[in-house]
């Protein structure tokens, strides 16, 4: 396979390109000596997927390298005493992405690679550090699988109906809050497709290598964006459009402008890297968006969290410990004069955990499960924002979340552990 530099972008010069290098079939044409390196890369990304990790960090230390997998659930580390094989692997990957592997500047590129029989788009960052180059491989999205539509997301019919009601508004804003980058992007792309209509012009900003969406005007923007990308984005927003979809978290300086546009004649869907609806509002305020503007434009916050299920092959019954009992007392309290209903409710519950087996690599954990929480901005929250009482508005939003009740049901059915429910929705007394 010929080497190419077309998929690369330096984070400093303004010559970005959004076309990934196709390495999905690199095994068909590589030499025998290179095959060992590609096998190591394949093994590394496959292990990341088994751990539901969305980032692979490879960092040099004083006397070793550290291979770290980051997922929404944990952050695991492997100490690499012998680094020559990994060094060869990363140098080979760089040679396919850049004309020169020697640079004192950070570099970013995109490439397609087969991960457990799926052609996956990956992002590759190389940044100089005091001990040498540090590397980051980030999972983006499958190359061949089309972006899901709204009906294919893990939403209930009631939640889908609410989303469609908000999207039918001629102007306003909806925030997508999640701590997982590719999950936010996938949701935003589904909403973009829901907005498509013959009488609407849709503008969509996405990460480089994004999938093509029908009947939308798309623009690739890196993080941080180049000067040219910002200029193109600003000019595109001024062309006149019915909806603007930001599939990724934009640069801090661009978000206030979108909030202003949402108060006019455009519906805006903005991705925000936070975990709760209250944090999303706080994020807008911290970026200089006036609380009155938020009250006028914001319709709802779509919160997306990922929970780790119990392994179905080694699942066992579990009695709640002190932390679990405290969490149940917070979110499933005993109602006055209703002890019999409470006891029947508890008797039907079947809390579980995984004891560990070969199928789950002795972790006790199974697949990842997405949970959506649609939090509308009601009149009480808007009144608080109009009065600039931001603290009270955030308190109201925290009370409106349905996430604890959804987690309670999943824990009672033995789908997730009580510990996982506590991680995703800690009790109020435990919150900072």
CSV table of C-alpha atoms in Angstrom, one decimal:
chain,number,residue,atom,x,y,z
A,1,UNK,CA,0.0,0.0,0.0
A,2,UNK,CA,1.5,3.4,-0.9
A,3,UNK,CA,2.2,5.8,1.9
A,4,UNK,CA,0.3,9.0,2.0
A,5,UNK,CA,0.2,12.3,3.9
A,6,UNK,CA,-3.3,13.3,2.8
A,7,UNK,CA,-5.0,12.2,6.0
A,8,UNK,CA,-2.9,14.3,8.3
A,9,UNK,CA,-3.2,17.6,10.0
A,10,UNK,CA,-0.6,19.4,12.1
A,11,UNK,CA,-2.3,21.0,15.1
A,12,UNK,CA,-0.4,24.3,14.4
A,13,UNK,CA,-0.3,25.0,10.6
A,14,UNK,CA,-3.5,25.6,8.8
A,15,UNK,CA,-3.4,22.8,6.2
A,16,UNK,CA,-5.9,20.2,7.5
A,17,UNK,CA,-7.3,17.4,5.5
A,18,UNK,CA,-10.3,15.2,6.4
A,19,UNK,CA,-9.6,12.1,4.4
A,20,UNK,CA,-8.4,9.1,6.4
A,21,UNK,CA,-5.8,6.6,5.2
A,22,UNK,CA,-7.3,3.2,4.4
A,23,UNK,CA,-5.4,0.6,6.3
A,24,UNK,CA,-8.2,-2.0,6.5
A,25,UNK,CA,-6.5,-4.2,4.0
A,26,UNK,CA,-2.9,-3.5,4.8
A,27,UNK,CA,-2.3,-7.2,5.7
A,28,UNK,CA,-2.9,-8.1,2.0
A,29,UNK,CA,0.1,-6.1,0.8
A,30,UNK,CA,2.5,-5.7,3.7
A,31,UNK,CA,5.9,-7.4,4.0
A,32,UNK,CA,6.5,-10.3,6.5
A,33,UNK,CA,8.5,-8.0,8.7
A,34,UNK,CA,5.7,-5.4,8.9
A,35,UNK,CA,3.1,-8.0,9.6
A,36,UNK,CA,4.3,-8.4,13.2
A,37,UNK,CA,3.8,-4.7,13.8
A,38,UNK,CA,0.3,-4.7,12.2
A,39,UNK,CA,-0.6,-7.8,14.3
A,40,UNK,CA,0.4,-6.0,17.4
A,41,UNK,CA,-1.7,-3.0,16.5
A,42,UNK,CA,-4.6,-5.2,15.7
A,43,UNK,CA,-4.2,-7.0,19.1
A,44,UNK,CA,-4.0,-3.7,20.9
A,45,UNK,CA,-7.1,-2.1,19.5
A,46,UNK,CA,-9.0,-5.4,19.8
A,47,UNK,CA,-8.2,-5.5,23.5
A,48,UNK,CA,-9.4,-1.9,23.8
A,49,UNK,CA,-12.8,-2.9,22.3
A,50,UNK,CA,-13.1,-5.9,24.6
A,51,UNK,CA,-12.7,-3.4,27.5
A,52,UNK,CA,-15.2,-1.0,25.9
A,53,UNK,CA,-12.3,1.5,25.8
A,54,UNK,CA,-12.6,4.5,23.5
A,55,UNK,CA,-9.0,5.7,24.0
A,56,UNK,CA,-5.6,4.0,24.0
A,57,UNK,CA,-2.8,6.0,25.6
A,58,UNK,CA,0.8,4.9,25.1
A,59,UNK,CA,3.2,7.0,27.2
A,60,UNK,CA,7.0,6.7,27.8
A,61,UNK,CA,8.1,6.6,31.4
A,62,UNK,CA,11.5,6.6,33.0
A,63,UNK,CA,12.3,2.9,32.5
A,64,UNK,CA,9.3,1.6,30.6
A,65,UNK,CA,6.3,2.5,28.5
A,66,UNK,CA,2.8,2.6,29.9
A,67,UNK,CA,-0.2,1.3,27.8
A,68,UNK,CA,-3.4,2.6,29.2
A,69,UNK,CA,-7.0,1.9,28.1
A,70,UNK,CA,-9.6,4.5,29.0
A,71,UNK,CA,-13.3,3.6,29.0
A,72,UNK,CA,-16.4,5.2,30.5
A,73,UNK,CA,-16.1,2.6,33.3
A,74,UNK,CA,-12.4,2.4,34.2
A,75,UNK,CA,-8.8,3.3,33.3
A,76,UNK,CA,-6.5,0.2,33.1
A,77,UNK,CA,-2.8,0.3,32.7
A,78,UNK,CA,-0.2,-2.2,31.4
A,79,UNK,CA,3.5,-1.7,32.1
A,80,UNK,CA,5.6,-2.4,29.0
A,81,UNK,CA,9.1,-3.4,29.9
A,82,UNK,CA,10.1,-4.3,26.3
A,83,UNK,CA,9.2,-1.4,24.1
A,84,UNK,CA,11.0,-2.2,20.8
A,85,UNK,CA,8.0,-4.0,19.3
A,86,UNK,CA,5.6,-1.2,20.2
A,87,UNK,CA,8.1,1.4,18.9
A,88,UNK,CA,8.3,-0.4,15.6
A,89,UNK,CA,4.5,-0.6,15.4
A,90,UNK,CA,4.0,3.1,16.0
A,91,UNK,CA,6.8,4.1,13.7
A,92,UNK,CA,5.3,2.0,10.9
A,93,UNK,CA,1.9,3.6,11.5
A,94,UNK,CA,3.4,7.1,11.4
A,95,UNK,CA,5.1,6.3,8.1
A,96,UNK,CA,1.8,5.6,6.5
A,97,UNK,CA,0.2,8.8,7.8
A,98,UNK,CA,3.0,11.3,7.4
A,99,UNK,CA,5.8,11.9,4.9
A,100,UNK,CA,8.2,12.5,7.8
A,101,UNK,CA,8.0,10.8,11.2
A,102,UNK,CA,10.5,13.3,12.8
A,103,UNK,CA,8.9,16.5,14.0
A,104,UNK,CA,8.9,18.7,17.1
A,105,UNK,CA,5.3,19.6,16.6
A,106,UNK,CA,2.2,17.6,17.6
A,107,UNK,CA,0.6,15.6,14.7
A,108,UNK,CA,-2.9,14.2,14.1
A,109,UNK,CA,-4.1,11.8,11.5
A,110,UNK,CA,-7.0,9.4,10.8
A,111,UNK,CA,-6.9,5.9,9.5
A,112,UNK,CA,-9.3,3.0,8.8
A,113,UNK,CA,-8.5,-0.3,10.4
A,114,UNK,CA,-10.3,-3.6,11.0
A,115,UNK,CA,-11.1,-4.1,14.6
A,116,UNK,CA,-12.8,-7.4,15.4
A,117,UNK,CA,-14.1,-7.8,11.9
A,118,UNK,CA,-15.4,-4.2,11.7
A,119,UNK,CA,-13.8,-1.5,9.6
A,120,UNK,CA,-13.3,1.2,12.2
A,121,UNK,CA,-12.2,4.9,11.9
A,122,UNK,CA,-9.5,5.7,14.3
A,123,UNK,CA,-7.7,9.0,15.2
A,124,UNK,CA,-4.0,9.0,15.9
A,125,UNK,CA,-2.2,11.7,17.9
A,126,UNK,CA,1.5,12.1,18.4
A,127,UNK,CA,2.7,14.7,20.9
A,128,UNK,CA,6.3,15.3,22.0
A,129,UNK,CA,6.9,15.1,25.8
A,130,UNK,CA,9.8,15.4,28.1
A,131,UNK,CA,10.5,11.6,27.9
A,132,UNK,CA,9.8,11.2,24.2
A,133,UNK,CA,6.7,11.0,22.1
A,134,UNK,CA,3.3,10.2,23.7
A,135,UNK,CA,0.6,8.6,21.6
A,136,UNK,CA,-3.2,8.5,21.7
A,137,UNK,CA,-5.4,6.3,19.5
A,138,UNK,CA,-9.1,7.3,19.7
A,139,UNK,CA,-12.1,5.3,18.4
A,140,UNK,CA,-14.5,7.3,16.3
A,141,UNK,CA,-17.1,5.3,14.3
A,142,UNK,CA,-17.4,2.3,12.0
A,143,UNK,CA,-16.5,3.1,8.4
A,144,UNK,CA,-19.2,1.1,6.6
A,145,UNK,CA,-22.1,1.1,9.1
A,146,UNK,CA,-24.5,4.0,8.3
A,147,UNK,CA,-25.2,6.5,11.2
A,148,UNK,CA,-28.2,5.4,13.2
A,149,UNK,CA,-31.5,7.2,12.9
A,150,UNK,CA,-33.5,8.3,15.9
A,151,UNK,CA,-35.6,5.1,16.0
A,152,UNK,CA,-32.4,3.1,16.3
A,153,UNK,CA,-31.1,4.9,19.4
A,154,UNK,CA,-31.6,3.3,22.8
A,155,UNK,CA,-34.5,5.6,23.6
A,156,UNK,CA,-38.0,4.7,24.6
A,157,UNK,CA,-40.9,5.7,22.4
A,158,UNK,CA,-41.9,8.4,24.9
A,159,UNK,CA,-38.4,9.9,24.7
A,160,UNK,CA,-38.4,9.8,20.9
A,161,UNK,CA,-41.8,11.6,20.9
A,162,UNK,CA,-40.3,14.3,23.2
A,163,UNK,CA,-37.3,14.7,20.9
A,164,UNK,CA,-39.5,15.1,17.8
A,165,UNK,CA,-41.6,17.8,19.6
A,166,UNK,CA,-38.5,19.8,20.4
A,167,UNK,CA,-37.0,19.4,16.9
A,168,UNK,CA,-40.3,20.7,15.3
A,169,UNK,CA,-39.6,24.1,16.8
A,170,UNK,CA,-38.5,26.8,14.3
A,171,UNK,CA,-35.8,28.1,16.6
A,172,UNK,CA,-34.1,27.2,19.9
A,173,UNK,CA,-31.4,25.0,21.2
A,174,UNK,CA,-30.9,21.4,22.4
A,175,UNK,CA,-27.8,20.2,24.2
A,176,UNK,CA,-26.4,16.7,24.0
A,177,UNK,CA,-24.5,15.9,27.2
A,178,UNK,CA,-22.2,12.9,27.5
A,179,UNK,CA,-18.7,12.1,28.6
A,180,UNK,CA,-18.2,9.8,25.6
A,181,UNK,CA,-17.2,11.7,22.4
A,182,UNK,CA,-18.4,9.2,19.8
A,183,UNK,CA,-21.7,8.6,21.6
A,184,UNK,CA,-22.5,12.4,21.5
A,185,UNK,CA,-21.6,12.4,17.8
A,186,UNK,CA,-23.8,9.4,17.0
A,187,UNK,CA,-26.8,11.0,18.7
A,188,UNK,CA,-26.2,14.3,17.0
A,189,UNK,CA,-26.1,12.6,13.6
A,190,UNK,CA,-29.4,10.8,14.3
A,191,UNK,CA,-31.0,14.2,15.2
A,192,UNK,CA,-29.6,15.7,12.0
A,193,UNK,CA,-31.3,13.0,9.9
A,194,UNK,CA,-34.5,13.6,11.8
A,195,UNK,CA,-34.5,17.3,10.8
A,196,UNK,CA,-33.9,16.6,7.1
A,197,UNK,CA,-36.9,17.8,5.0
A,198,UNK,CA,-37.4,19.2,1.5
A,199,UNK,CA,-38.1,22.7,2.8
A,200,UNK,CA,-35.2,22.8,5.3
A,201,UNK,CA,-31.5,23.6,5.0
A,202,UNK,CA,-29.4,21.7,7.5
A,203,UNK,CA,-25.8,22.6,8.3
A,204,UNK,CA,-23.7,20.0,10.2
A,205,UNK,CA,-20.2,20.4,11.7
A,206,UNK,CA,-18.4,17.1,12.5
A,207,UNK,CA,-15.0,15.6,13.1
A,208,UNK,CA,-12.7,14.8,10.2
A,209,UNK,CA,-13.6,11.5,8.6
A,210,UNK,CA,-17.3,11.9,9.4
A,211,UNK,CA,-19.9,9.8,7.6
A,212,UNK,CA,-21.9,11.6,4.9
A,213,UNK,CA,-25.4,12.5,5.9
A,214,UNK,CA,-28.1,12.8,3.1
A,215,UNK,CA,-29.4,16.3,2.3
A,216,UNK,CA,-27.2,18.1,4.7
A,217,UNK,CA,-24.3,20.6,4.2
A,218,UNK,CA,-21.4,19.2,6.2
A,219,UNK,CA,-18.1,20.7,7.3
A,220,UNK,CA,-15.2,18.9,9.0
A,221,UNK,CA,-13.7,20.7,12.0
A,222,UNK,CA,-10.7,19.5,14.0
A,223,UNK,CA,-10.2,20.0,17.8
A,224,UNK,CA,-8.9,22.7,18.2
A,225,UNK,CA,-10.0,24.1,14.8
A,226,UNK,CA,-7.7,25.8,12.3
A,227,UNK,CA,-8.2,29.4,11.4
A,228,UNK,CA,-9.5,28.4,8.0
A,229,UNK,CA,-12.1,25.9,9.5
A,230,UNK,CA,-13.4,28.7,11.8
A,231,UNK,CA,-13.7,31.1,8.9
A,232,UNK,CA,-15.6,28.5,6.8
A,233,UNK,CA,-17.9,27.6,9.7
A,234,UNK,CA,-18.7,31.2,10.4
A,235,UNK,CA,-19.4,31.9,6.8
A,236,UNK,CA,-21.5,28.8,6.4
A,237,UNK,CA,-23.7,29.8,9.4
A,238,UNK,CA,-24.4,33.1,7.8
A,239,UNK,CA,-25.7,31.6,4.6
A,240,UNK,CA,-29.1,31.2,6.1
A,241,UNK,CA,-30.2,27.8,7.4
A,242,UNK,CA,-33.0,26.2,9.4
A,243,UNK,CA,-30.9,24.0,11.7
A,244,UNK,CA,-27.3,23.8,12.8
A,245,UNK,CA,-26.0,20.5,14.2
A,246,UNK,CA,-22.7,20.5,16.0
A,247,UNK,CA,-21.8,16.8,16.3
A,248,UNK,CA,-18.7,17.5,18.3
A,249,UNK,CA,-17.9,19.9,21.1
A,250,UNK,CA,-16.9,23.1,19.4
A,251,UNK,CA,-14.1,25.5,20.4
A,252,UNK,CA,-15.2,27.6,23.5
A,253,UNK,CA,-15.3,30.8,21.4
A,254,UNK,CA,-17.8,29.3,18.9
A,255,UNK,CA,-20.5,28.2,21.4
A,256,UNK,CA,-21.7,31.6,22.4
A,257,UNK,CA,-22.3,32.5,18.8
A,258,UNK,CA,-24.5,29.4,18.3
A,259,UNK,CA,-26.5,30.4,21.4
A,260,UNK,CA,-27.1,33.8,19.8
A,261,UNK,CA,-28.2,32.2,16.5
A,262,UNK,CA,-30.6,29.9,18.4
A,263,UNK,CA,-32.6,32.9,19.6
A,264,UNK,CA,-33.3,34.0,16.0
A,265,UNK,CA,-34.7,31.7,13.2
A,266,UNK,CA,-32.5,28.6,13.6
A,267,UNK,CA,-32.7,25.4,15.7
A,268,UNK,CA,-29.3,24.5,17.1
A,269,UNK,CA,-28.2,21.1,18.4
A,270,UNK,CA,-24.9,21.4,20.3
A,271,UNK,CA,-22.7,18.7,21.8
A,272,UNK,CA,-21.3,19.3,25.3
A,273,UNK,CA,-18.8,17.2,27.1
A,274,UNK,CA,-20.5,17.0,30.5
A,275,UNK,CA,-22.4,14.4,32.5
A,276,UNK,CA,-25.6,16.1,33.6
A,277,UNK,CA,-28.2,18.6,32.5
A,278,UNK,CA,-27.1,21.0,35.3
A,279,UNK,CA,-23.5,20.7,34.2
A,280,UNK,CA,-24.5,21.6,30.6
A,281,UNK,CA,-26.2,24.8,31.7
A,282,UNK,CA,-23.2,25.6,34.0
A,283,UNK,CA,-20.9,25.1,31.0
A,284,UNK,CA,-22.8,27.6,28.9
A,285,UNK,CA,-22.7,30.2,31.7
A,286,UNK,CA,-19.0,29.7,32.2
A,287,UNK,CA,-18.4,30.4,28.5
A,288,UNK,CA,-20.1,33.8,28.8
A,289,UNK,CA,-23.6,33.0,27.6
A,290,UNK,CA,-26.1,35.1,29.5
A,291,UNK,CA,-28.7,33.3,31.6
A,292,UNK,CA,-31.5,35.2,29.8
A,293,UNK,CA,-30.3,33.9,26.5
A,294,UNK,CA,-30.3,30.4,27.8
A,295,UNK,CA,-33.8,30.8,29.0
A,296,UNK,CA,-35.0,32.1,25.7
A,297,UNK,CA,-33.3,29.5,23.5
A,298,UNK,CA,-32.8,26.2,25.4
A,299,UNK,CA,-35.5,23.6,25.0
A,300,UNK,CA,-34.0,20.5,26.5
A,301,UNK,CA,-30.8,18.7,27.4
A,302,UNK,CA,-30.4,15.1,26.1
A,303,UNK,CA,-28.2,13.3,28.6
A,304,UNK,CA,-26.5,10.1,27.5
A,305,UNK,CA,-24.6,7.8,29.9
A,306,UNK,CA,-23.1,4.4,29.4
A,307,UNK,CA,-23.6,1.6,32.0
A,308,UNK,CA,-21.8,-1.7,32.2
A,309,UNK,CA,-24.0,-4.7,32.4
A,310,UNK,CA,-23.4,-7.7,34.6
A,311,UNK,CA,-22.0,-10.7,32.7
A,312,UNK,CA,-24.9,-13.0,31.9
A,313,UNK,CA,-22.8,-16.1,32.1
A,314,UNK,CA,-21.5,-15.6,35.7
A,315,UNK,CA,-24.3,-13.5,37.2
A,316,UNK,CA,-25.1,-14.3,40.8
A,317,UNK,CA,-27.6,-12.8,43.3
A,318,UNK,CA,-26.2,-10.2,45.6
A,319,UNK,CA,-27.5,-8.6,48.8
A,320,UNK,CA,-27.0,-4.8,48.9
A,321,UNK,CA,-24.2,-3.7,51.0
A,322,UNK,CA,-24.2,-0.5,53.2
A,323,UNK,CA,-23.5,1.8,50.2
A,324,UNK,CA,-26.3,0.1,48.1
A,325,UNK,CA,-28.7,0.2,51.0
A,326,UNK,CA,-28.0,4.0,51.4
A,327,UNK,CA,-28.6,4.5,47.6
A,328,UNK,CA,-31.9,2.6,47.7
A,329,UNK,CA,-33.0,4.6,50.7
A,330,UNK,CA,-32.4,7.8,48.6
A,331,UNK,CA,-34.0,6.7,45.4
A,332,UNK,CA,-36.5,4.1,46.5
A,333,UNK,CA,-37.5,5.2,50.0
A,334,UNK,CA,-40.1,3.8,52.3
A,335,UNK,CA,-43.3,5.7,51.8
A,336,UNK,CA,-45.4,6.6,54.9
A,337,UNK,CA,-48.2,4.0,55.6
A,338,UNK,CA,-47.1,2.0,52.6
A,339,UNK,CA,-44.7,-0.6,54.1
A,340,UNK,CA,-46.5,-3.5,52.4
A,341,UNK,CA,-46.0,-2.1,48.9
A,342,UNK,CA,-42.4,-1.3,49.7
A,343,UNK,CA,-41.8,-4.9,50.9
A,344,UNK,CA,-43.4,-6.4,47.8
A,345,UNK,CA,-41.3,-4.0,45.6
A,346,UNK,CA,-38.1,-5.2,47.4
A,347,UNK,CA,-39.1,-8.9,47.2
A,348,UNK,CA,-39.4,-8.6,43.4
A,349,UNK,CA,-36.0,-7.1,43.1
A,350,UNK,CA,-33.1,-9.4,42.1
A,351,UNK,CA,-29.9,-7.5,42.6
A,352,UNK,CA,-26.9,-9.2,40.9
A,353,UNK,CA,-23.2,-9.1,40.3
A,354,UNK,CA,-20.7,-11.1,38.2
A,355,UNK,CA,-18.4,-13.5,39.9
A,356,UNK,CA,-16.1,-13.6,36.9
A,357,UNK,CA,-15.6,-16.2,34.2
A,358,UNK,CA,-13.6,-16.9,31.0
A,359,UNK,CA,-16.2,-15.2,28.8
A,360,UNK,CA,-15.9,-11.9,30.6
A,361,UNK,CA,-12.1,-12.2,31.2
A,362,UNK,CA,-12.9,-12.7,34.9
A,363,UNK,CA,-14.2,-9.1,35.3
A,364,UNK,CA,-17.9,-10.0,36.0
A,365,UNK,CA,-18.9,-7.3,33.5
A,366,UNK,CA,-20.7,-7.7,30.2
A,367,UNK,CA,-21.7,-5.4,27.4
A,368,UNK,CA,-22.1,-1.6,27.6
A,369,UNK,CA,-25.7,-0.2,27.8
A,370,UNK,CA,-26.6,3.3,26.7
A,371,UNK,CA,-29.2,5.2,28.8
A,372,UNK,CA,-30.9,8.4,27.7
A,373,UNK,CA,-32.4,11.0,30.0
A,374,UNK,CA,-34.4,13.8,28.3
A,375,UNK,CA,-34.5,16.8,30.6
A,376,UNK,CA,-36.8,19.6,29.4
A,377,UNK,CA,-36.2,23.2,30.4
A,378,UNK,CA,-39.6,23.9,32.0
A,379,UNK,CA,-41.1,27.3,33.0
A,380,UNK,CA,-39.7,27.1,36.6
A,381,UNK,CA,-36.1,26.7,35.3
A,382,UNK,CA,-36.6,29.4,32.7
A,383,UNK,CA,-38.0,31.8,35.4
A,384,UNK,CA,-34.9,31.1,37.6
A,385,UNK,CA,-32.6,31.8,34.6
A,386,UNK,CA,-34.5,35.0,33.7
A,387,UNK,CA,-34.0,36.1,37.3
A,388,UNK,CA,-30.3,35.2,37.1
A,389,UNK,CA,-30.8,32.7,39.9
A,390,UNK,CA,-28.5,30.2,38.3
A,391,UNK,CA,-27.9,28.1,41.4
A,392,UNK,CA,-31.7,27.5,41.9
A,393,UNK,CA,-32.1,26.7,38.2
A,394,UNK,CA,-29.4,24.0,38.5
A,395,UNK,CA,-31.0,22.6,41.6
A,396,UNK,CA,-34.3,22.3,39.7
A,397,UNK,CA,-32.6,20.5,36.8
A,398,UNK,CA,-31.0,18.0,39.2
A,399,UNK,CA,-34.4,17.2,40.6
A,400,UNK,CA,-35.9,16.6,37.1
A,401,UNK,CA,-33.5,13.9,36.0
A,402,UNK,CA,-35.0,10.4,35.4
A,403,UNK,CA,-31.6,8.7,35.4
A,404,UNK,CA,-31.8,7.3,39.0
A,405,UNK,CA,-35.2,5.8,38.4
A,406,UNK,CA,-34.0,4.1,35.2
A,407,UNK,CA,-30.9,2.8,37.0
A,408,UNK,CA,-33.0,1.5,39.9
A,409,UNK,CA,-35.1,-0.5,37.5
A,410,UNK,CA,-32.0,-2.0,35.8
A,411,UNK,CA,-30.4,-2.9,39.1
A,412,UNK,CA,-33.6,-4.5,40.4
A,413,UNK,CA,-33.8,-6.6,37.3
A,414,UNK,CA,-30.2,-7.7,37.8
A,415,UNK,CA,-29.0,-6.1,34.5
A,416,UNK,CA,-26.5,-3.8,36.2
A,417,UNK,CA,-25.0,-3.9,39.7
A,418,UNK,CA,-26.0,-1.5,42.4
A,419,UNK,CA,-22.4,-0.3,42.4
A,420,UNK,CA,-22.8,0.8,38.7
A,421,UNK,CA,-26.0,2.6,39.6
A,422,UNK,CA,-24.2,4.4,42.4
A,423,UNK,CA,-21.4,5.4,40.0
A,424,UNK,CA,-23.7,6.9,37.4
A,425,UNK,CA,-26.1,8.6,39.9
A,426,UNK,CA,-24.4,9.1,43.3
A,427,UNK,CA,-26.7,10.1,46.1
A,428,UNK,CA,-27.1,13.8,46.8
A,429,UNK,CA,-25.1,13.7,50.1
A,430,UNK,CA,-22.1,12.3,48.1
A,431,UNK,CA,-22.1,14.9,45.5
A,432,UNK,CA,-19.4,17.6,45.6
